[in-house]
Amino acid sequence: MNTMTISASKRACILSMIVVALSSIPGCGQADRGTGTGNDKAEASVKSSATQTSRDEEKKGNTDWRILGNGSDAQHYSPLDQINMDTVSRLGLAWVADIPSLDGLSGNPLVADGIVFQSGPMGRVFANDVRTGAALWVFDPKIRYTREMSLATFWSLKFNRGLALLDDKVIVASGDCHLYALDQRTGKQVWDSQSCDPHEQYGITAAPRVGGGMVFTGNNCIDSGATRGFVDAFDGATGQRKWRFYTVPGDPAKGFESELYRKAAETWGTDWYDKTHGCGSVWDAITYDDELHLVYLGVGVPAPWSPAMRAKDAGDELFSGSIVAVNATTGEYVWHFKVAPNDGWDMHPSMHIMVADLPINGEKRRVVMQAPKNGFFYVLDARTGEFIQAKDYLPQDLILALDPKTGRPTYNPKAQYWKRPGESVAVSPGPLGVHNWMAMAFNPKAGLVYFPAQIIPTLYTPDPEAQVGGMLFDMYYGLRDESDVKVAGYLIAWDPVAQKVAWRAEQTMPWNGGAMATGGNLVFQGAADGTFNAYAANSGKRVWSFDTKESIVAAPSTVLIDGVQYVLVPIGNGGSFAVGSYLATHASTMATRGPSRLLAFRLDGAAPLPGFEPIAIPKPSLPPQPEDLAARGRVIYEQSFCADCHGLDGASASGTIKDLRFLSAESHEAFAAIVIGGIRYDKGMPASPQLSLDQAKAIEAWLTNQAWAGYNKQEGILPSPQQVK
Ligand code: HEC
């Protein structure tokens, strides 16, 4: 069966229309189960200690931040307290390291033995000295775009959410489905393994996670519904695949690997496989619990998003839209909790999964905690997946209530746009969520979880031609005059036991960075407006702020080196849609784009922050275009996935993805060849062969008018000056 079957269902399947090489859906053969030996908990090489260090460094009292979230419970907490409420006013820049990555940095920096490791798009890793910021080595797998790569791969190559350290290795994933293991000291490649197939709708933006001597990776299908989601586990020492857990059943015509998938398939309704293959993408959320030896997965929703385009009699569509626990050694299913039944809005729970021991009704329970997109904060039993409690922390109008026993939502009928063809419906939250993938932090002493949250109402319009989801969605709606609900961003301090907002700090805009809590009674967080801030953990009072002049999405880290506490944070927005084009044009400052940099702070640090010059939008080379043509162009542009890289109005967030308001006369000349013919594929711009010349002309007209609007407002952007050669 090839992907044409999916597009036959009228949905514009990305794979069949855009990717030149049509390839078959991945084999639905037996999941590759590992032998299950030698990876017992006793042999786990990554511990949950916040300060796992090598012996030499340990002697000096130096600490590491070896794992995303600084421990296998992913709490983004450090007990360090040199920087505290009393001293934080002395915090200043220790050094700035320019990182040779054109696209921005999103991953939590990791530190081992005095080296800070940062990942970037295209599978790159940058190692710098924590004391000085001096560059030690750069790893570049020198990935080349090919015409045969899927759109998911093109997209994923522009974005990387972080890396993992395992023993003496650094592990990084690349957008084109590879995992590389490098020597921490030299950056030399130790092994290279492939997980998904870049010629199918697969790409990896996730940070790999480690535990029990293994490396785990998920992948995404850019919500195409074209492929079957899965998570792979590799042996950390050799890179050999140990097991694969599919998040959804495969082709029913081929039979199922196990009873688990036969049962799961029953929940997808009649003839479901003609309409979607899932995906159930594990975009990012993987947490290895070293106490229970479970791996928790946050699985994405089914696509197309509009339920009208999936089976009418679908049930829970397992295990999409769920949190799933599997055995870390074997990959076998242990439990699942369905967060998003009958989803139509991309309210997926592939978000940070945190583990903690909490007193619930007077009893200590090991729980998993998550704030998925839907605006509720969930607490589940880590052993069984049993629903303990969930509550919303910001206003939303999608869910009327959760069943207190089961946690199942009752949706607001008004939000169900697919039942209202021809109408547009405003819903809050939209696909960017009340909380997205950015890291949460937990201060065990305060008993509070800190995370960025936002209000981004979205206008949904059913549209079977749209490449993602069967609808158009205007995520800028909350910026428009006609919207009653306006965009907003907050840092929330949530009491997960009492289910109460302890405090919330208002921020200038949504889409802010991940959080870190420290023993100094502080919460650190970078913001979309370019400020890096410290808040009092108990009150939410902002006690320190530094203007980095660039958006921050990554979570910071902190370590103690030679008696000095450093706080590390990467700046520079990531490269594809999800990382901030949303804000790029609407930020009141130019904060969203700039060079990729790693910043280190320490008490009494006084290093200067080099500036950079904005470039103004030039006078467009074409005259303003007829409004009706431009309006048509805007719709085609939205339908055709352009916005996911270039932003909804053509103003990209950063780096390799060009801002389409800067089109030169030559680029106008070559417009159809670039967009339809794909002559710039080697630079990361995919072909859209499904577009007609007329459609391309309409898009060009709309972009030209966008350029005039930007030019008239004298908008400028900040270029990224560095590039890996
Ligand atoms: C996967 C991400 C991605 C998608 C999707 C995408 N682009 Fe691009 N686009 C790029 C990148 C990267 C470049 C820069 C290529 C280069 O350096 O020349 C680019 C360049 C361009 C250019 C040339 C810009 C110039 O200044 O020369 C145009 C025009 C363009 N894209 C239009 C579109 C349109 C229209 C769509 C939707 C049909 C689209 N793009 C979809 C990534 C993307």
XYZ file of C-alpha atoms in Angstrom, residues 171-527:
357
model
C 24.301 11.483 22.050
C 22.528 13.707 19.551
C 19.721 13.123 17.079
C 19.526 14.728 13.665
C 16.361 15.742 11.846
C 17.033 13.083 9.213
C 16.467 10.235 11.682
C 20.032 9.469 12.774
C 21.458 9.184 16.278
C 25.137 9.906 16.763
C 27.267 9.001 19.752
C 30.414 11.094 20.216
C 33.369 11.005 22.526
C 32.822 13.711 25.156
C 36.478 14.786 25.165
C 37.140 14.923 21.449
C 33.771 15.106 19.712
C 34.820 12.148 17.544
C 31.994 9.927 16.371
C 31.732 6.576 18.168
C 28.615 5.219 16.508
C 25.858 6.294 14.104
C 22.492 4.528 14.144
C 19.374 5.159 12.177
C 15.937 5.167 13.753
C 13.279 6.308 11.276
C 13.393 6.679 7.480
C 13.888 10.250 6.218
C 12.193 9.362 2.923
C 8.945 8.653 4.750
C 7.123 11.322 6.746
C 9.481 11.095 9.703
C 11.915 13.492 11.304
C 13.480 13.867 14.735
C 13.432 17.116 16.663
C 13.392 15.401 20.054
C 16.279 15.234 22.454
C 17.398 11.650 22.949
C 16.923 10.392 26.502
C 19.064 7.863 28.340
C 18.619 5.330 31.112
C 19.561 1.778 32.003
C 22.483 1.975 29.569
C 20.097 2.702 26.713
C 19.257 5.634 24.461
C 15.626 6.343 23.595
C 14.345 8.417 20.711
C 10.950 9.393 19.353
C 10.100 11.038 16.039
C 7.407 13.159 14.387
C 5.395 13.032 11.176
C 4.575 16.776 11.189
C 0.980 15.768 11.889
C 0.568 14.324 8.415
C -1.124 11.106 9.528
C 1.039 9.433 6.871
C 3.214 7.231 9.054
C 3.153 5.047 12.138
C 4.710 6.582 15.232
C 7.215 4.717 17.362
C 9.987 4.988 19.903
C 13.299 3.177 19.494
C 15.738 2.097 22.206
C 19.405 1.621 21.361
C 22.238 0.114 23.331
C 24.249 3.106 24.529
C 27.614 1.406 24.104
C 27.169 0.035 20.597
C 24.239 1.886 19.038
C 22.446 -1.382 18.304
C 18.699 -1.252 18.392
C 17.244 -3.071 21.388
C 13.528 -2.565 20.950
C 10.842 -0.549 19.204
C 7.477 0.409 20.652
C 4.879 1.418 18.078
C 2.483 3.990 19.446
C -0.374 2.983 17.120
C -1.417 -0.210 15.302
C -0.193 -0.933 11.771
C -2.020 -1.907 8.587
C -4.899 -4.194 9.635
C -4.662 -5.985 6.277
C -1.233 -7.252 7.259
C -2.263 -8.579 10.665
C -1.055 -7.334 14.010
C 2.177 -8.020 15.856
C 0.345 -8.774 19.052
C -2.937 -8.767 20.862
C -2.060 -5.286 22.116
C -2.247 -3.831 18.614
C -5.271 -5.900 17.619
C -7.122 -4.380 20.537
C -5.726 -0.935 19.844
C -6.900 -1.169 16.215
C -10.467 -1.752 17.389
C -10.436 1.736 18.868
C -9.796 3.449 15.516
C -13.203 2.737 13.922
C -14.258 1.421 10.520
C -11.775 1.602 7.636
C -9.588 3.890 9.665
C -6.404 2.896 7.884
C -7.686 4.375 4.615
C -7.921 7.730 6.352
C -4.889 7.844 8.591
C -1.907 5.794 9.674
C -1.681 7.569 13.017
C 0.786 9.006 13.524
C 0.933 9.116 17.326
C 4.225 11.012 17.239
C 6.415 11.042 20.308
C 7.558 14.538 19.464
C 9.765 14.970 22.474
C 8.355 13.662 25.742
C 10.335 10.668 26.952
C 11.220 10.282 30.614
C 13.142 7.347 32.034
C 12.209 6.607 35.651
C 15.192 4.882 37.233
C 13.221 3.861 40.306
C 10.435 2.024 38.499
C 12.550 1.254 35.424
C 9.765 2.519 33.214
C 9.932 4.825 30.233
C 7.042 7.294 30.017
C 6.096 8.480 26.555
C 3.935 11.436 25.603
C 2.197 10.387 22.396
C 0.839 12.901 19.874
C -2.730 13.060 18.604
C -4.092 11.431 15.455
C -3.983 13.362 12.179
C -5.711 14.819 10.273
C -6.723 16.846 13.269
C -10.311 17.237 12.152
C -12.259 14.198 13.454
C -14.507 14.538 10.396
C -11.590 13.240 8.354
C -10.981 10.178 10.530
C -13.338 7.233 11.123
C -16.773 8.452 12.230
C -17.105 5.638 14.777
C -13.592 6.024 16.178
C -13.053 5.348 19.879
C -9.884 6.220 21.764
C -7.566 5.769 18.748
C -4.940 4.174 20.951
C -2.306 5.019 21.894
C -2.455 8.439 20.265
C -3.075 11.392 22.575
C -1.977 9.339 25.575
C 0.752 9.065 28.146
C 2.128 5.529 27.888
C 4.514 3.668 30.177
C 6.694 0.884 28.764
C 9.236 -1.418 30.378
C 12.677 0.143 29.848
C 14.408 -3.178 29.199
C 11.940 -4.717 26.783
C 9.807 -1.873 25.474
C 6.706 -3.782 26.509
C 3.509 -1.882 27.205
C 2.772 -1.362 30.917
C -0.029 1.232 31.103
C -1.565 4.171 29.297
C -3.703 7.138 30.174
C -5.750 8.758 27.413
C -5.383 12.510 27.815
C -7.061 13.678 24.612
C -9.970 11.468 23.462
C -11.707 12.551 20.219
C -9.174 15.272 19.726
C -9.755 17.857 17.039
C -7.344 20.569 18.127
C -3.923 18.957 18.503
C -4.112 18.987 22.310
C -1.393 16.405 22.519
C 0.422 15.276 25.640
C 3.862 14.960 24.062
C 5.065 17.455 26.632
C 7.567 17.293 29.436
C 6.812 14.372 31.777
C 8.121 14.934 35.299
C 8.359 12.338 38.053
C 8.123 13.089 41.798
C 7.110 11.597 45.124
C 4.179 13.639 46.367
C 2.008 13.434 49.473
C -1.457 12.731 48.078
C -4.218 12.415 50.688
C -1.590 11.857 53.355
C 0.095 9.050 51.451
C 3.427 9.315 49.624
C 2.886 8.429 45.992
C 5.230 8.271 43.054
C 3.546 10.313 40.365
C 4.062 11.514 36.829
C 3.082 15.124 36.214
C 2.321 16.836 32.961
C 0.853 20.044 31.611
C -0.231 19.058 28.091
C -1.517 21.642 25.635
C -5.081 21.624 26.929
C -4.436 23.852 29.954
C -4.934 21.247 32.686
C -2.186 20.008 34.994
C -2.342 16.198 35.401
C -1.067 14.022 38.211
C -1.058 10.258 37.540
C 0.157 7.275 39.517
C 3.571 6.376 38.083
C 3.182 2.647 38.688
C -0.280 2.164 37.226
C -1.199 5.261 35.232
C -4.217 5.729 37.478
C -5.693 9.206 37.215
C -5.167 11.031 40.508
C -6.159 14.586 39.705
C -6.068 17.397 37.150
C -7.119 21.002 37.112
C -6.860 24.007 34.789
C -4.532 26.840 35.698
C -5.432 29.502 33.114
C -8.719 30.381 31.448
C -9.556 28.162 28.464
C -12.786 27.470 26.606
C -12.119 24.060 25.143
C -12.953 21.731 28.030
C -16.049 22.275 30.158
C -15.103 19.729 32.812
C -12.994 16.670 33.539
C -14.610 13.624 35.074
C -13.156 13.604 38.605
C -12.756 9.818 38.611
C -11.457 9.124 35.116
C -10.063 12.469 33.982
C -12.062 12.237 30.719
C -12.916 15.657 29.263
C -16.306 17.043 28.272
C -15.618 19.362 25.375
C -17.306 22.641 24.759
C -19.604 21.953 21.782
C -18.850 25.449 20.479
C -15.232 24.452 19.939
C -16.118 21.603 17.571
C -15.471 23.477 14.329
C -15.822 20.352 12.167
C -19.518 20.302 12.967
C -19.830 23.810 11.500
C -18.636 23.691 7.883
C -18.311 27.134 6.350
C -17.950 28.792 9.743
C -14.855 29.935 11.586
C -14.646 29.202 15.296
C -12.353 30.887 17.806
C -11.008 28.510 20.447
C -8.548 29.038 23.232
C -6.154 27.269 23.362
C -5.161 26.596 19.778
C -2.475 24.214 18.568
C 0.302 26.114 20.347
C -1.315 25.076 23.617
C -1.635 26.672 27.041
C 1.675 24.975 27.715
C 3.927 23.634 24.998
C 7.129 21.556 25.094
C 9.189 23.987 27.152
C 10.596 22.476 30.313
C 8.885 22.641 33.692
C 10.872 22.814 36.929
C 10.068 21.488 40.392
C 11.362 22.799 43.687
C 10.925 19.891 46.119
C 11.296 22.203 49.131
C 8.619 24.625 48.000
C 6.530 21.777 46.553
C 5.830 23.886 43.476
C 6.089 23.224 39.751
C 7.090 26.206 37.578
C 6.296 26.346 33.882
C 5.631 28.811 31.066
C 1.969 29.105 30.118
C 0.137 31.191 27.569
C -3.145 32.256 26.095
C -3.187 31.996 22.311
C -6.711 31.894 20.928
C -6.932 30.438 17.450
C -9.504 30.756 14.683
C -10.323 27.384 13.110
C -11.874 27.148 9.650
C -12.648 23.679 8.250
C -10.799 23.220 4.923
C -10.325 19.762 3.404
C -7.561 21.110 1.143
C -5.343 22.173 4.024
C -2.229 20.067 4.298
C -2.268 19.850 8.033
C -5.344 18.766 9.824
C -8.209 19.467 7.437
C -8.579 23.035 8.598
C -6.976 26.435 8.446
C -6.002 27.876 11.783
C -5.141 31.482 12.401
C -2.858 31.429 15.402
C -2.422 35.199 15.246
C -6.091 35.651 15.973
C -5.398 36.815 19.520
C -3.393 39.709 18.084
C -6.231 40.871 15.880
C -8.736 43.576 16.771
C -11.732 41.276 16.290
C -10.595 38.840 18.997
C -12.083 39.313 22.477
C -9.347 37.153 23.971
C -5.836 38.529 23.608
C -2.523 36.683 23.622
C -0.684 36.576 26.934
C 2.238 34.787 28.539
C 2.839 33.806 32.169
C 5.229 31.936 34.367
C 3.033 29.778 36.590
C 3.918 28.351 39.995
C 1.572 25.418 40.529
C 0.961 23.455 43.674
C 0.370 19.954 42.261
C -1.005 18.592 45.555
C -3.457 21.357 46.443
C -4.066 22.041 42.710
C -3.720 25.762 43.100
C -1.819 28.523 41.360
C 0.671 29.647 44.042
C 1.602 32.673 41.946
C 1.797 33.743 38.380
C 4.135 36.277 36.817
C 2.869 38.044 33.741
C 5.235 38.222 30.785
C 5.243 40.564 27.822
C 4.288 37.884 25.282
C 3.626 34.147 24.969
C 6.036 31.366 23.865
C 8.553 31.740 26.691
C 11.429 29.449 27.636
C 11.775 26.474 29.944
C 12.268 26.895 33.694
C 14.919 25.924 36.250
C 14.505 25.878 40.056
C 17.442 26.108 42.459
C 18.304 25.616 46.112
C 18.874 29.378 46.219
C 15.092 29.698 46.320
C 15.063 31.042 42.771
C 13.379 30.176 39.502
C 15.265 31.065 36.312
C 13.530 31.451 33.007
C 14.266 33.074 29.644
C 11.512 34.898 27.827
